[in-house]
PDB file of C-alpha atoms in Angstrom:
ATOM      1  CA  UNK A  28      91.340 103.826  91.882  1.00 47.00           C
ATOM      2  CA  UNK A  29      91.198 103.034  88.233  1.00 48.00           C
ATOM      3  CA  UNK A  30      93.134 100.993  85.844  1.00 49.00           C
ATOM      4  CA  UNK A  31      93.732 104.434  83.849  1.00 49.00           C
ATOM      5  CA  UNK A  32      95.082 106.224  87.009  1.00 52.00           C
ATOM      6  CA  UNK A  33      98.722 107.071  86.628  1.00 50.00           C
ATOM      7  CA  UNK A  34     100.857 105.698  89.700  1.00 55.00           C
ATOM      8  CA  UNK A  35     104.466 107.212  89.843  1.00 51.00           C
ATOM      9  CA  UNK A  36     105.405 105.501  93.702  1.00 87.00           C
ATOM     10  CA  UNK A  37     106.140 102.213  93.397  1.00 94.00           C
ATOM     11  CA  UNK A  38     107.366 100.012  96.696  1.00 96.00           C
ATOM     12  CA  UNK A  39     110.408  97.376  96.330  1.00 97.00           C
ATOM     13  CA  UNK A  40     109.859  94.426  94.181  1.00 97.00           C
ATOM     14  CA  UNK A  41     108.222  91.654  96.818  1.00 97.00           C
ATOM     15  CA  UNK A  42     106.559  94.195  98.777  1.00 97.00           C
ATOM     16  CA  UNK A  43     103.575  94.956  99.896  1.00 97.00           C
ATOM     17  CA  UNK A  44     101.575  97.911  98.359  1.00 97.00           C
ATOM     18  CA  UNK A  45      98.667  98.248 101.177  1.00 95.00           C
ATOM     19  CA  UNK A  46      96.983 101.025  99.108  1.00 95.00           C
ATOM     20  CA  UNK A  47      97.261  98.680  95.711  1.00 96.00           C
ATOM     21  CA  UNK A  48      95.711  95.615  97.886  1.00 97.00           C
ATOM     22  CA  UNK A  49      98.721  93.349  97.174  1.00 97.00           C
ATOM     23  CA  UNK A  50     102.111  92.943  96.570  1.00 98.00           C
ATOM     24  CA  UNK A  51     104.337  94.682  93.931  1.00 98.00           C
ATOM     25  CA  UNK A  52     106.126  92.468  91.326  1.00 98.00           C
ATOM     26  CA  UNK A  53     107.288  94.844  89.080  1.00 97.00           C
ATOM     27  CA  UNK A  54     106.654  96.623  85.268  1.00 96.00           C
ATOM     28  CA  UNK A  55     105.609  95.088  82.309  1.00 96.00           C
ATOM     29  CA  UNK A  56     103.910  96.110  79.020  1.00 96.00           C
ATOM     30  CA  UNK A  57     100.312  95.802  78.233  1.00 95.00           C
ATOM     31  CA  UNK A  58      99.023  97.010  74.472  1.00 94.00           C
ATOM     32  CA  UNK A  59     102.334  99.419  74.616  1.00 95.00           C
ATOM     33  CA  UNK A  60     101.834 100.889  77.607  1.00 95.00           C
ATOM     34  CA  UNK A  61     103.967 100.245  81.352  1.00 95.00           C
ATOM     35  CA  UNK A  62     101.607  99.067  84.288  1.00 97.00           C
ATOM     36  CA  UNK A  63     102.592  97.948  87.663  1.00 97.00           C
ATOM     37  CA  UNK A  64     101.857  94.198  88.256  1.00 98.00           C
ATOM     38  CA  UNK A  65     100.080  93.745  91.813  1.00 98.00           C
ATOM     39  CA  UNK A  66      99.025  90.172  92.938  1.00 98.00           C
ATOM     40  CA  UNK A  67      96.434  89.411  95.418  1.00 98.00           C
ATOM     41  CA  UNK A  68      98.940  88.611  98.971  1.00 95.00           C
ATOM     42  CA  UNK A  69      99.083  85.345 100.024  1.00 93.00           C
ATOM     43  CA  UNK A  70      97.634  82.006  99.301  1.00 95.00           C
ATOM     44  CA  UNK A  71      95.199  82.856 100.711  1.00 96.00           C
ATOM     45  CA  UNK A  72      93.998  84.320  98.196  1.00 97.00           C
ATOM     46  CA  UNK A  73      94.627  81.413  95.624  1.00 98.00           C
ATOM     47  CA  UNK A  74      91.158  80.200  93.998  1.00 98.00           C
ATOM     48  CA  UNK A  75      91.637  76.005  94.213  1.00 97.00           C
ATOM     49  CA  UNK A  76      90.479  73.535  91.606  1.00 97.00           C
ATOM     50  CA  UNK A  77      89.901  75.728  88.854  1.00 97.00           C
ATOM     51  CA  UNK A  78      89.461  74.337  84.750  1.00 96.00           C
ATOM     52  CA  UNK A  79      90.960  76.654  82.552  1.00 95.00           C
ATOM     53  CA  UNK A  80      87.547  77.483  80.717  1.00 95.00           C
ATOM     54  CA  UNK A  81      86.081  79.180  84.238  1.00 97.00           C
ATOM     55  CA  UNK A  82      89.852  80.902  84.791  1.00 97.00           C
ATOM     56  CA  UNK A  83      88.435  84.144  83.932  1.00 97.00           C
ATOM     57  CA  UNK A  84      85.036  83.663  86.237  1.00 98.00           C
ATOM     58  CA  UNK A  85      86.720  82.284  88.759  1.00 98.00           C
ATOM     59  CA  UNK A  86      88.582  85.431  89.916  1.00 98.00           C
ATOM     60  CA  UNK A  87      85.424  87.885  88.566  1.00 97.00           C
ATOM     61  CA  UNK A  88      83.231  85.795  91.020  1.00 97.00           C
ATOM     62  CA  UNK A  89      86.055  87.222  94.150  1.00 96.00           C
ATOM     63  CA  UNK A  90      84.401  90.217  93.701  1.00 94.00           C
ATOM     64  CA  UNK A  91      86.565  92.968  95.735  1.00 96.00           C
ATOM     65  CA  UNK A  92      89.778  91.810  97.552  1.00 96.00           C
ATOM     66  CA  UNK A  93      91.559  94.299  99.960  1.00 96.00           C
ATOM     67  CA  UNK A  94      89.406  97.310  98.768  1.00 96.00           C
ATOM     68  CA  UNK A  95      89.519  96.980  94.983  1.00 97.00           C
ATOM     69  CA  UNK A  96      87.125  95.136  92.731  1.00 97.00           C
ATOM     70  CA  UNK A  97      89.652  95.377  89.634  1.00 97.00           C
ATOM     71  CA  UNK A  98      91.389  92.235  90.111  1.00 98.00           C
ATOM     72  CA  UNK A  99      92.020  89.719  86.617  1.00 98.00           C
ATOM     73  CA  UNK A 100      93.395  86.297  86.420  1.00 98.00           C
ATOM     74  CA  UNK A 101      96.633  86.462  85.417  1.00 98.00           C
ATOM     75  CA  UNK A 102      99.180  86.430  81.855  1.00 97.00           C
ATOM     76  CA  UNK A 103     101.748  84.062  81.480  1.00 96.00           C
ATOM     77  CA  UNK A 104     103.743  87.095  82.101  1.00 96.00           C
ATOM     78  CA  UNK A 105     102.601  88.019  84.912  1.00 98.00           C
ATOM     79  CA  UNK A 106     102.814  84.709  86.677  1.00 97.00           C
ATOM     80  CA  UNK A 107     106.696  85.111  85.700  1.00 96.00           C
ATOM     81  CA  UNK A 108     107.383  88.163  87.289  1.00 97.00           C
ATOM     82  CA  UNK A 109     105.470  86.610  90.100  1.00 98.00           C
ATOM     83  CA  UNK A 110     107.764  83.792  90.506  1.00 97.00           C
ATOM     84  CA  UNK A 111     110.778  85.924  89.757  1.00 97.00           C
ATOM     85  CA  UNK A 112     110.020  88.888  92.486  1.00 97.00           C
ATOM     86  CA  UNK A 113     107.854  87.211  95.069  1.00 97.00           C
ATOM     87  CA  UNK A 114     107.522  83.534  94.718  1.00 97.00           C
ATOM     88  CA  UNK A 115     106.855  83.215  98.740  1.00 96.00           C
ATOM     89  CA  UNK A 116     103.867  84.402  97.633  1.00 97.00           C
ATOM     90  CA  UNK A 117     103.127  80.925  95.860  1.00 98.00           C
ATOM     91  CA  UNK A 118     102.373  77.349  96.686  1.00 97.00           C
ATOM     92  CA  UNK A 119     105.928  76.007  95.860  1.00 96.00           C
ATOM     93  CA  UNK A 120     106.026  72.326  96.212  1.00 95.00           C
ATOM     94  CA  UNK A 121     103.770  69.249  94.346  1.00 93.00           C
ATOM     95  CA  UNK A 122     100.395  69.647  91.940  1.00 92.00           C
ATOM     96  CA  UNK A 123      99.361  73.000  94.073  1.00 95.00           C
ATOM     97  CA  UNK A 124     102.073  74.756  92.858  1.00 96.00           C
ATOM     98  CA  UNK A 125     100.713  74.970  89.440  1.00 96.00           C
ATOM     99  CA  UNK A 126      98.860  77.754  88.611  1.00 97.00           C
ATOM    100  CA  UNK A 127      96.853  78.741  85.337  1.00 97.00           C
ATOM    101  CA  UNK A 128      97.514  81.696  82.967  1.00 97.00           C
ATOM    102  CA  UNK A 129      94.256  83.117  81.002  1.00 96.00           C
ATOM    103  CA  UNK A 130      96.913  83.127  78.330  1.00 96.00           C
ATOM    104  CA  UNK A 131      97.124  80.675  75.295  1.00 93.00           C
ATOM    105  CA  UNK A 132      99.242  79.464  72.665  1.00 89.00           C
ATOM    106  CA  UNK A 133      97.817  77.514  69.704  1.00 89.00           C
ATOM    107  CA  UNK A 134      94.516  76.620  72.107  1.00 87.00           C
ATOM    108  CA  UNK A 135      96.589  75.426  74.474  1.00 91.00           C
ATOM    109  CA  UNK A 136      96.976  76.958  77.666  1.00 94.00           C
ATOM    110  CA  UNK A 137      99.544  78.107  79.788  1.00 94.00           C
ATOM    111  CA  UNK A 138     100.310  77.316  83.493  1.00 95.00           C
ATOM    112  CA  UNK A 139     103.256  78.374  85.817  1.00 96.00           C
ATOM    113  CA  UNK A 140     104.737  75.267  88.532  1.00 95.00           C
ATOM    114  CA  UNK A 141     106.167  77.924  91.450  1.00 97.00           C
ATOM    115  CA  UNK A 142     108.457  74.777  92.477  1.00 95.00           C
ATOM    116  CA  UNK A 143     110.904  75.488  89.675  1.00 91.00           C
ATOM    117  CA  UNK A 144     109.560  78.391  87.167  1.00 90.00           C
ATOM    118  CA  UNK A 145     108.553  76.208  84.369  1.00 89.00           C
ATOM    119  CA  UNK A 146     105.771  77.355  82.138  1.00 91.00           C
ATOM    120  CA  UNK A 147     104.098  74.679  79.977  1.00 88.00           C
ATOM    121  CA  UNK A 148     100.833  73.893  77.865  1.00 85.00           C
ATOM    122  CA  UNK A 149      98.793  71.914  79.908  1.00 85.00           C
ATOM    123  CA  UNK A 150      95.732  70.136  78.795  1.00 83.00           C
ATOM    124  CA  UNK A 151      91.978  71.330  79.566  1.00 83.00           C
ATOM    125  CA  UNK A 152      91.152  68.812  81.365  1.00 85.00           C
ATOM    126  CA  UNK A 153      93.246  69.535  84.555  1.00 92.00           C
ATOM    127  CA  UNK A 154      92.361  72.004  87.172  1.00 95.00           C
ATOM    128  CA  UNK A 155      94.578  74.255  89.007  1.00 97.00           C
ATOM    129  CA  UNK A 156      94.988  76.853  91.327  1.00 98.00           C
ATOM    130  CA  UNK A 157      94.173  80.470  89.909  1.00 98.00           C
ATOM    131  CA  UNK A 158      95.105  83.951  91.549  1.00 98.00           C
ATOM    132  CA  UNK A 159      94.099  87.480  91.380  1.00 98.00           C
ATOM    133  CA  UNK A 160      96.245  90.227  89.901  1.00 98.00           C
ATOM    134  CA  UNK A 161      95.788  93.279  88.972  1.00 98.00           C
ATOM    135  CA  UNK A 162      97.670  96.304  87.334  1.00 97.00           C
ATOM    136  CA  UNK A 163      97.740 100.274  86.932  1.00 96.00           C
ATOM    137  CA  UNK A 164      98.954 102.388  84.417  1.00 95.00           C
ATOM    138  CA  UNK A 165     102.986 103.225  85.338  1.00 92.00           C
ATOM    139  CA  UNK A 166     103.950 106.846  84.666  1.00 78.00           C
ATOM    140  CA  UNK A 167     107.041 105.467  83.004  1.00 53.00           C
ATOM    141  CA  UNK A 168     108.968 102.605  82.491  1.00 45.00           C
TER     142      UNK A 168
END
């Protein structure tokens, strides 16, 4: 399934979507339009060690996870709703349970800690855990 497929079914926030390949965490805008927010289940999934400059190739070189090849690393934003709606899903304790953004502000980047929700800048010379998410196009918000 594409990123431009409408979805209208939606499972509880925290849940696993088995036909999405991960578990829901909810709605959010991207360029004005609603998409459902899937992230790869598990830590399993979690890429280790990762600079922010090979964020993006780090989850592009996962290739297909749970039957789709679609997967990004994730917003600021998304990593939010992540540890709002499913933080079990998350390394929650010490230095692993920071995880990098793709996003920036000013050339600094972004990274969530899952042990208490902050979201700082954190320098480029750290390296952190990254995971896959992915979204669809909602059929309303």
């Amino acid at each position: 399934m594409s990123t431009t497929e409408t979805i209208s079914r939606a499972p509880d926030l925290g849940q696993v979507w088995p036909e999405q390949g991960g578990v829901y965490i909810g709605k959010r805008l991207i360029d004005g339009v609603a998409h459902h927010i899937i992230v790869a289940t598990g830590i399993e999934s979690d890429i280790e060690k990762v600079e922010f400059k090979n964020v993006d190739k780090a989850v592009a070189d996962v290739g297909e996870i749970n039957g789709h090849a679609d997967w990004r690393a994730p917003e600021q934003e998304d990593l939010m709703l992540a540890y709002i709606n499913a933080p079990e899903q998350f390394v929650r304790e010490g230095w692993d349970s920071i995880y990098w953004s793709r996003s920036e502000h000013h050339d600094w980047p972004w990274a969530v800690g899952f042990d208490y929700g902050r979201v700082s800048i954190s320098s480029l010379i750290y390296a952190f855990r990254v995971r896959p998410f992915r979204s669809i196009v909602a059929s309303s918000i």
